[in-house]
PDB file of C-alpha atoms in Angstrom:
ATOM      1  CA  MET A   1      19.336  22.334  31.351  1.00  0.00           C
ATOM      2  CA  ASN A   2      20.420  18.790  32.067  1.00  0.00           C
ATOM      3  CA  TRP A   3      16.863  17.670  31.606  1.00  0.00           C
ATOM      4  CA  GLN A   4      16.722  19.312  28.149  1.00  0.00           C
ATOM      5  CA  MET A   5      20.085  17.693  27.084  1.00  0.00           C
ATOM      6  CA  ALA A   6      18.953  14.264  28.342  1.00  0.00           C
ATOM      7  CA  TRP A   7      15.567  14.675  26.318  1.00  0.00           C
ATOM      8  CA  GLN A   8      17.496  15.785  23.191  1.00  0.00           C
ATOM      9  CA  ALA A   9      19.811  12.820  23.552  1.00  0.00           C
ATOM     10  CA  VAL A  10      16.745  10.476  23.591  1.00  0.00           C
ATOM     11  CA  LEU A  11      15.190  12.082  20.623  1.00  0.00           C
ATOM     12  CA  THR A  12      18.343  11.937  18.538  1.00  0.00           C
ATOM     13  CA  HIS A  13      19.131   8.294  19.504  1.00  0.00           C
ATOM     14  CA  PRO A  14      18.625   5.801  16.533  1.00  0.00           C
ATOM     15  CA  LEU A  15      16.443   3.537  18.797  1.00  0.00           C
ATOM     16  CA  PHE A  16      13.906   6.397  19.401  1.00  0.00           C
ATOM     17  CA  SER A  17      12.846   6.247  15.712  1.00  0.00           C
ATOM     18  CA  VAL A  18      12.790   2.493  15.685  1.00  0.00           C
ATOM     19  CA  GLY A  19      10.716   2.412  18.863  1.00  0.00           C
ATOM     20  CA  LEU A  20       8.287   5.109  17.529  1.00  0.00           C
ATOM     21  CA  THR A  21       7.624   3.153  14.476  1.00  0.00           C
ATOM     22  CA  LEU A  22       6.979  -0.148  16.387  1.00  0.00           C
ATOM     23  CA  VAL A  23       4.836   1.493  19.045  1.00  0.00           C
ATOM     24  CA  ALA A  24       2.739   3.326  16.456  1.00  0.00           C
ATOM     25  CA  TYR A  25       2.249   0.019  14.542  1.00  0.00           C
ATOM     26  CA  GLN A  26       1.238  -1.836  17.644  1.00  0.00           C
ATOM     27  CA  VAL A  27      -1.125   0.894  18.871  1.00  0.00           C
ATOM     28  CA  ALA A  28      -2.773   1.235  15.412  1.00  0.00           C
ATOM     29  CA  THR A  29      -3.256  -2.552  15.052  1.00  0.00           C
ATOM     30  CA  ALA A  30      -4.773  -2.827  18.507  1.00  0.00           C
ATOM     31  CA  LEU A  31      -7.106   0.167  17.830  1.00  0.00           C
ATOM     32  CA  TYR A  32      -8.247  -1.432  14.597  1.00  0.00           C
ATOM     33  CA  ALA A  33      -8.734  -4.827  16.155  1.00  0.00           C
ATOM     34  CA  ARG A  34     -10.913  -3.249  18.817  1.00  0.00           C
ATOM     35  CA  THR A  35     -13.021  -0.998  16.620  1.00  0.00           C
ATOM     36  CA  ARG A  36     -12.996  -2.489  13.141  1.00  0.00           C
ATOM     37  CA  SER A  37     -13.673   1.101  11.918  1.00  0.00           C
ATOM     38  CA  LEU A  38     -12.443   2.169   8.449  1.00  0.00           C
ATOM     39  CA  PHE A  39     -11.407   5.501   9.980  1.00  0.00           C
ATOM     40  CA  PHE A  40      -8.902   3.533  12.172  1.00  0.00           C
ATOM     41  CA  GLN A  41      -7.115   1.710   9.287  1.00  0.00           C
ATOM     42  CA  PRO A  42      -3.675   0.669  10.838  1.00  0.00           C
ATOM     43  CA  PHE A  43      -1.491   2.179   8.178  1.00  0.00           C
ATOM     44  CA  LEU A  44      -3.269   5.548   8.257  1.00  0.00           C
ATOM     45  CA  VAL A  45      -3.283   5.696  12.142  1.00  0.00           C
ATOM     46  CA  ALA A  46       0.350   4.650  12.434  1.00  0.00           C
ATOM     47  CA  MET A  47       1.480   7.051   9.688  1.00  0.00           C
ATOM     48  CA  THR A  48      -0.505   9.921  11.373  1.00  0.00           C
ATOM     49  CA  MET A  49       1.027   9.082  14.805  1.00  0.00           C
ATOM     50  CA  VAL A  50       4.653   9.031  13.432  1.00  0.00           C
ATOM     51  CA  ILE A  51       4.277  12.318  11.484  1.00  0.00           C
ATOM     52  CA  SER A  52       2.739  14.028  14.513  1.00  0.00           C
ATOM     53  CA  VAL A  53       5.604  12.992  16.863  1.00  0.00           C
ATOM     54  CA  LEU A  54       8.231  14.018  14.267  1.00  0.00           C
ATOM     55  CA  LEU A  55       6.578  17.450  13.952  1.00  0.00           C
ATOM     56  CA  LEU A  56       6.093  17.995  17.604  1.00  0.00           C
ATOM     57  CA  CYS A  57       9.619  16.929  18.496  1.00  0.00           C
ATOM     58  CA  HIS A  58      11.175  18.809  15.480  1.00  0.00           C
ATOM     59  CA  ILE A  59      12.848  15.628  14.199  1.00  0.00           C
ATOM     60  CA  PRO A  60      13.905  15.962  10.564  1.00  0.00           C
ATOM     61  CA  TYR A  61      12.475  13.172   8.224  1.00  0.00           C
ATOM     62  CA  GLU A  62      15.980  12.388   6.974  1.00  0.00           C
ATOM     63  CA  ASP A  63      17.170  11.600  10.480  1.00  0.00           C
ATOM     64  CA  TYR A  64      14.041   9.448  11.054  1.00  0.00           C
ATOM     65  CA  ARG A  65      14.640   7.560   7.805  1.00  0.00           C
ATOM     66  CA  GLN A  66      18.322   6.978   8.478  1.00  0.00           C
ATOM     67  CA  HIS A  67      17.703   5.728  12.057  1.00  0.00           C
ATOM     68  CA  ASN A  68      15.084   3.343  10.681  1.00  0.00           C
ATOM     69  CA  MET A  69      17.449   1.610   8.293  1.00  0.00           C
ATOM     70  CA  LEU A  70      17.352  -1.267  10.650  1.00  0.00           C
ATOM     71  CA  LEU A  71      13.649  -1.813   9.853  1.00  0.00           C
ATOM     72  CA  THR A  72      14.060  -0.930   6.187  1.00  0.00           C
ATOM     73  CA  VAL A  73      16.585  -3.715   5.657  1.00  0.00           C
ATOM     74  CA  TRP A  74      13.765  -6.316   6.540  1.00  0.00           C
ATOM     75  CA  LEU A  75      11.323  -4.955   3.866  1.00  0.00           C
ATOM     76  CA  GLY A  76      12.998  -7.341   1.317  1.00  0.00           C
ATOM     77  CA  PRO A  77      12.739 -10.489   3.405  1.00  0.00           C
ATOM     78  CA  THR A  78       9.238  -9.463   4.495  1.00  0.00           C
ATOM     79  CA  THR A  79       8.124  -9.089   0.874  1.00  0.00           C
ATOM     80  CA  VAL A  80       9.652 -12.481   0.019  1.00  0.00           C
ATOM     81  CA  ALA A  81       7.885 -14.028   2.995  1.00  0.00           C
ATOM     82  CA  LEU A  82       4.566 -13.313   1.314  1.00  0.00           C
ATOM     83  CA  ALA A  83       5.388 -16.427  -0.752  1.00  0.00           C
ATOM     84  CA  VAL A  84       4.632 -18.591   2.284  1.00  0.00           C
ATOM     85  CA  PRO A  85       0.901 -18.030   2.214  1.00  0.00           C
ATOM     86  CA  LEU A  86       0.874 -18.405  -1.517  1.00  0.00           C
ATOM     87  CA  PHE A  87       2.550 -21.699  -1.265  1.00  0.00           C
ATOM     88  CA  LEU A  88       0.117 -22.877   1.511  1.00  0.00           C
ATOM     89  CA  ASN A  89      -2.791 -21.998  -0.759  1.00  0.00           C
ATOM     90  CA  LEU A  90      -1.315 -23.159  -4.018  1.00  0.00           C
ATOM     91  CA  ALA A  91      -4.000 -25.768  -4.514  1.00  0.00           C
ATOM     92  CA  ARG A  92      -6.737 -23.096  -4.285  1.00  0.00           C
ATOM     93  CA  ILE A  93      -4.917 -20.837  -6.680  1.00  0.00           C
ATOM     94  CA  ARG A  94      -4.674 -23.619  -9.266  1.00  0.00           C
ATOM     95  CA  GLU A  95      -8.408 -24.296  -9.046  1.00  0.00           C
ATOM     96  CA  LEU A  96      -9.183 -20.650  -9.629  1.00  0.00           C
ATOM     97  CA  PHE A  97      -6.459 -19.976 -12.303  1.00  0.00           C
ATOM     98  CA  TRP A  98      -8.761 -18.824 -15.110  1.00  0.00           C
ATOM     99  CA  PRO A  99     -11.081 -16.655 -12.935  1.00  0.00           C
ATOM    100  CA  ILE A 100      -7.891 -15.127 -11.473  1.00  0.00           C
ATOM    101  CA  MET A 101      -6.466 -14.241 -14.983  1.00  0.00           C
ATOM    102  CA  LEU A 102      -9.779 -12.870 -16.163  1.00  0.00           C
ATOM    103  CA  THR A 103     -10.077 -10.721 -13.006  1.00  0.00           C
ATOM    104  CA  LEU A 104      -6.564  -9.490 -13.394  1.00  0.00           C
ATOM    105  CA  LEU A 105      -6.981  -8.417 -16.987  1.00  0.00           C
ATOM    106  CA  VAL A 106     -10.320  -6.732 -16.541  1.00  0.00           C
ATOM    107  CA  ALA A 107      -9.329  -5.066 -13.328  1.00  0.00           C
ATOM    108  CA  GLY A 108      -5.999  -3.876 -14.695  1.00  0.00           C
ATOM    109  CA  ALA A 109      -7.575  -2.536 -17.903  1.00  0.00           C
ATOM    110  CA  VAL A 110     -10.474  -0.724 -16.064  1.00  0.00           C
ATOM    111  CA  THR A 111      -8.211   0.803 -13.402  1.00  0.00           C
ATOM    112  CA  SER A 112      -5.809   2.453 -15.918  1.00  0.00           C
ATOM    113  CA  ALA A 113      -8.629   3.334 -18.382  1.00  0.00           C
ATOM    114  CA  LEU A 114     -10.624   5.149 -15.833  1.00  0.00           C
ATOM    115  CA  VAL A 115      -7.707   7.251 -14.872  1.00  0.00           C
ATOM    116  CA  ILE A 116      -6.957   8.183 -18.434  1.00  0.00           C
ATOM    117  CA  LEU A 117     -10.654   8.853 -19.220  1.00  0.00           C
ATOM    118  CA  PHE A 118     -11.312  11.079 -16.296  1.00  0.00           C
ATOM    119  CA  GLY A 119      -7.968  12.842 -16.798  1.00  0.00           C
ATOM    120  CA  TRP A 120      -9.058  13.668 -20.426  1.00  0.00           C
ATOM    121  CA  LEU A 121     -12.654  14.676 -19.381  1.00  0.00           C
ATOM    122  CA  PHE A 122     -11.359  17.096 -16.795  1.00  0.00           C
ATOM    123  CA  GLY A 123      -8.575  18.497 -19.072  1.00  0.00           C
ATOM    124  CA  ALA A 124      -5.710  17.346 -16.807  1.00  0.00           C
ATOM    125  CA  PRO A 125      -2.175  17.684 -18.260  1.00  0.00           C
ATOM    126  CA  GLU A 126      -0.771  14.626 -19.975  1.00  0.00           C
ATOM    127  CA  SER A 127       2.203  14.562 -17.417  1.00  0.00           C
ATOM    128  CA  LEU A 128      -0.441  14.360 -14.502  1.00  0.00           C
ATOM    129  CA  VAL A 129      -2.391  11.676 -16.231  1.00  0.00           C
ATOM    130  CA  MET A 130       0.693   9.557 -16.939  1.00  0.00           C
ATOM    131  CA  THR A 131       1.693  10.079 -13.258  1.00  0.00           C
ATOM    132  CA  MET A 132      -1.646   8.713 -12.004  1.00  0.00           C
ATOM    133  CA  ALA A 133      -2.087   5.789 -14.550  1.00  0.00           C
ATOM    134  CA  PRO A 134       0.029   3.294 -12.676  1.00  0.00           C
ATOM    135  CA  LYS A 135      -1.326   4.171  -9.281  1.00  0.00           C
ATOM    136  CA  SER A 136      -2.516   0.601  -8.476  1.00  0.00           C
ATOM    137  CA  ALA A 137       0.966  -0.839  -8.795  1.00  0.00           C
ATOM    138  CA  THR A 138       3.394  -0.901  -6.014  1.00  0.00           C
ATOM    139  CA  SER A 139       5.531   2.265  -5.428  1.00  0.00           C
ATOM    140  CA  PRO A 140       8.818   1.079  -7.171  1.00  0.00           C
ATOM    141  CA  ILE A 141       6.935  -0.081 -10.217  1.00  0.00           C
ATOM    142  CA  ALA A 142       4.636   2.858 -10.371  1.00  0.00           C
ATOM    143  CA  MET A 143       7.443   5.369 -10.059  1.00  0.00           C
ATOM    144  CA  LEU A 144       9.439   3.682 -12.883  1.00  0.00           C
ATOM    145  CA  VAL A 145       6.424   3.312 -15.176  1.00  0.00           C
ATOM    146  CA  ALA A 146       5.281   6.937 -14.589  1.00  0.00           C
ATOM    147  CA  GLU A 147       8.754   8.295 -15.323  1.00  0.00           C
ATOM    148  CA  ASN A 148       8.971   6.390 -18.548  1.00  0.00           C
ATOM    149  CA  LEU A 149       5.625   7.587 -19.610  1.00  0.00           C
ATOM    150  CA  GLY A 150       6.518  11.238 -19.053  1.00  0.00           C
ATOM    151  CA  GLY A 151       5.064  11.563 -15.589  1.00  0.00           C
ATOM    152  CA  ILE A 152       6.563  12.627 -12.241  1.00  0.00           C
ATOM    153  CA  ALA A 153       8.118   9.780 -10.294  1.00  0.00           C
ATOM    154  CA  ALA A 154       7.860  11.369  -6.850  1.00  0.00           C
ATOM    155  CA  LEU A 155       4.180  12.365  -7.373  1.00  0.00           C
ATOM    156  CA  ALA A 156       3.407   8.909  -8.617  1.00  0.00           C
ATOM    157  CA  ALA A 157       4.582   7.595  -5.169  1.00  0.00           C
ATOM    158  CA  VAL A 158       2.109   9.962  -3.549  1.00  0.00           C
ATOM    159  CA  PHE A 159      -0.777   8.756  -5.519  1.00  0.00           C
ATOM    160  CA  VAL A 160       0.150   5.133  -4.827  1.00  0.00           C
ATOM    161  CA  LEU A 161       0.171   5.875  -1.085  1.00  0.00           C
ATOM    162  CA  LEU A 162      -3.228   7.491  -1.347  1.00  0.00           C
ATOM    163  CA  THR A 163      -4.577   4.658  -3.398  1.00  0.00           C
ATOM    164  CA  GLY A 164      -3.369   2.123  -0.941  1.00  0.00           C
ATOM    165  CA  VAL A 165      -4.723   3.846   2.107  1.00  0.00           C
ATOM    166  CA  MET A 166      -8.155   4.642   0.553  1.00  0.00           C
ATOM    167  CA  GLY A 167      -8.424   1.068  -0.857  1.00  0.00           C
ATOM    168  CA  ALA A 168      -7.614  -0.491   2.555  1.00  0.00           C
ATOM    169  CA  MET A 169      -9.997   1.905   4.295  1.00  0.00           C
ATOM    170  CA  LEU A 170     -12.989   1.580   1.853  1.00  0.00           C
ATOM    171  CA  GLY A 171     -12.308  -1.906   0.375  1.00  0.00           C
ATOM    172  CA  PRO A 172     -13.543  -4.084   3.298  1.00  0.00           C
ATOM    173  CA  PHE A 173     -16.534  -1.721   3.875  1.00  0.00           C
ATOM    174  CA  LEU A 174     -17.623  -1.970   0.242  1.00  0.00           C
ATOM    175  CA  LEU A 175     -17.045  -5.736   0.057  1.00  0.00           C
ATOM    176  CA  ASN A 176     -19.123  -6.187   3.159  1.00  0.00           C
ATOM    177  CA  ARG A 177     -21.687  -3.956   1.786  1.00  0.00           C
ATOM    178  CA  PHE A 178     -22.112  -5.978  -1.375  1.00  0.00           C
ATOM    179  CA  GLY A 179     -22.084  -9.200   0.587  1.00  0.00           C
ATOM    180  CA  ILE A 180     -18.715 -10.504  -0.855  1.00  0.00           C
ATOM    181  CA  GLU A 181     -17.401 -12.945   1.654  1.00  0.00           C
ATOM    182  CA  HIS A 182     -15.249 -15.365  -0.342  1.00  0.00           C
ATOM    183  CA  PRO A 183     -11.653 -14.959   0.868  1.00  0.00           C
ATOM    184  CA  ALA A 184     -10.222 -15.351  -2.608  1.00  0.00           C
ATOM    185  CA  ALA A 185     -12.512 -12.643  -4.017  1.00  0.00           C
ATOM    186  CA  ARG A 186     -11.789 -10.229  -1.186  1.00  0.00           C
ATOM    187  CA  GLY A 187      -8.007 -10.882  -1.419  1.00  0.00           C
ATOM    188  CA  MET A 188      -7.970 -10.246  -5.159  1.00  0.00           C
ATOM    189  CA  ALA A 189      -9.990  -7.113  -4.844  1.00  0.00           C
ATOM    190  CA  LEU A 190      -7.674  -5.619  -2.043  1.00  0.00           C
ATOM    191  CA  GLY A 191      -4.472  -6.682  -3.729  1.00  0.00           C
ATOM    192  CA  LEU A 192      -5.459  -5.372  -7.196  1.00  0.00           C
ATOM    193  CA  THR A 193      -6.701  -1.941  -5.981  1.00  0.00           C
ATOM    194  CA  ALA A 194      -4.587  -1.257  -2.869  1.00  0.00           C
ATOM    195  CA  HIS A 195      -1.412  -3.217  -3.546  1.00  0.00           C
ATOM    196  CA  ALA A 196       0.811  -3.515  -0.401  1.00  0.00           C
ATOM    197  CA  VAL A 197      -1.430  -1.724   2.026  1.00  0.00           C
ATOM    198  CA  GLY A 198      -4.434  -3.728   0.818  1.00  0.00           C
ATOM    199  CA  THR A 199      -2.399  -6.953   1.164  1.00  0.00           C
ATOM    200  CA  ALA A 200      -1.564  -6.105   4.748  1.00  0.00           C
ATOM    201  CA  GLN A 201      -5.280  -5.544   5.315  1.00  0.00           C
ATOM    202  CA  ALA A 202      -6.124  -8.918   3.761  1.00  0.00           C
ATOM    203  CA  LEU A 203      -3.630 -10.715   5.862  1.00  0.00           C
ATOM    204  CA  GLN A 204      -5.527  -9.417   8.970  1.00  0.00           C
ATOM    205  CA  GLU A 205      -8.684 -11.176   7.726  1.00  0.00           C
ATOM    206  CA  ASN A 206      -7.294 -14.656   7.037  1.00  0.00           C
ATOM    207  CA  GLU A 207      -4.380 -16.484   5.512  1.00  0.00           C
ATOM    208  CA  GLU A 208      -6.347 -17.345   2.262  1.00  0.00           C
ATOM    209  CA  CYS A 209      -7.366 -13.701   1.720  1.00  0.00           C
ATOM    210  CA  GLY A 210      -3.839 -12.667   2.275  1.00  0.00           C
ATOM    211  CA  ALA A 211      -2.501 -15.166  -0.143  1.00  0.00           C
ATOM    212  CA  PHE A 212      -4.668 -14.079  -2.991  1.00  0.00           C
ATOM    213  CA  ALA A 213      -4.023 -10.416  -2.178  1.00  0.00           C
ATOM    214  CA  ALA A 214      -0.329 -11.000  -2.372  1.00  0.00           C
ATOM    215  CA  MET A 215      -0.608 -12.804  -5.678  1.00  0.00           C
ATOM    216  CA  ALA A 216      -2.912 -10.141  -7.144  1.00  0.00           C
ATOM    217  CA  MET A 217      -0.556  -7.330  -6.037  1.00  0.00           C
ATOM    218  CA  SER A 218       2.431  -9.125  -7.705  1.00  0.00           C
ATOM    219  CA  LEU A 219       0.529  -9.824 -10.968  1.00  0.00           C
ATOM    220  CA  MET A 220      -0.899  -6.305 -11.103  1.00  0.00           C
ATOM    221  CA  GLY A 221       2.588  -4.896 -10.842  1.00  0.00           C
ATOM    222  CA  VAL A 222       3.833  -7.090 -13.764  1.00  0.00           C
ATOM    223  CA  LEU A 223       0.838  -6.264 -15.850  1.00  0.00           C
ATOM    224  CA  THR A 224       1.184  -2.562 -15.279  1.00  0.00           C
ATOM    225  CA  ALA A 225       4.929  -2.648 -15.969  1.00  0.00           C
ATOM    226  CA  VAL A 226       4.540  -4.620 -19.245  1.00  0.00           C
ATOM    227  CA  MET A 227       1.226  -3.640 -20.703  1.00  0.00           C
ATOM    228  CA  LEU A 228       0.601   0.062 -19.707  1.00  0.00           C
ATOM    229  CA  PRO A 229       3.521   1.491 -21.653  1.00  0.00           C
ATOM    230  CA  LEU A 230       2.583  -0.602 -24.697  1.00  0.00           C
ATOM    231  CA  VAL A 231      -1.046   0.664 -24.576  1.00  0.00           C
ATOM    232  CA  ILE A 232       0.091   4.243 -24.059  1.00  0.00           C
ATOM    233  CA  ALA A 233       2.460   4.000 -26.965  1.00  0.00           C
ATOM    234  CA  LEU A 234      -0.373   2.774 -29.283  1.00  0.00           C
ATOM    235  CA  LEU A 235      -2.753   5.459 -28.081  1.00  0.00           C
ATOM    236  CA  ARG A 236      -0.103   8.182 -28.832  1.00  0.00           C
TER     237      ARG A 236
END
């Protein structure tokens, strides 16, 4: 009885959730560094580990989220810290300014256009199409844009998560397959298609790749928030 009470006290302690998150991240990162397999993408492995422990230990997600507020507070400063590699690679960004803008416009247009096209071809409801259209932007932007377009904000966050995980898993594999080795090109591709998860993947490759991914993620978010509602309004 005392053992069960002690174990329950450990599970309900706020530091258990924080420790679980940190350990899952470290294990996932080490596993990916050792294997370099697309099936061991750190975000996917860490997420699977955390969800498994929560289910096995019967820990409600609300408790886990509340106890992890200590880590959540640092999300803002961490995002701002992405400006550091951007600043360090500012000269390279200036050199490639026009290719960056062209890539952004083409990729942004194609990404949303394909979603709308396939949704129309397969007869998906308009609300579902509008939910999926901003999937390549970060979650806060995608949720807001989807809701304004008549989609479902919560479901948009799910599509953003799936897009990020799949992009981070398949992105490096496809880039290697097609012989794309330039750090700027790899970073742009990962940042545009897989937003924050892709940027984290790019930062594991090298600093320049991570800088271009962070820039691409930010620009893609702005483009989606500004242009997508205007285009949808014209189509309607």
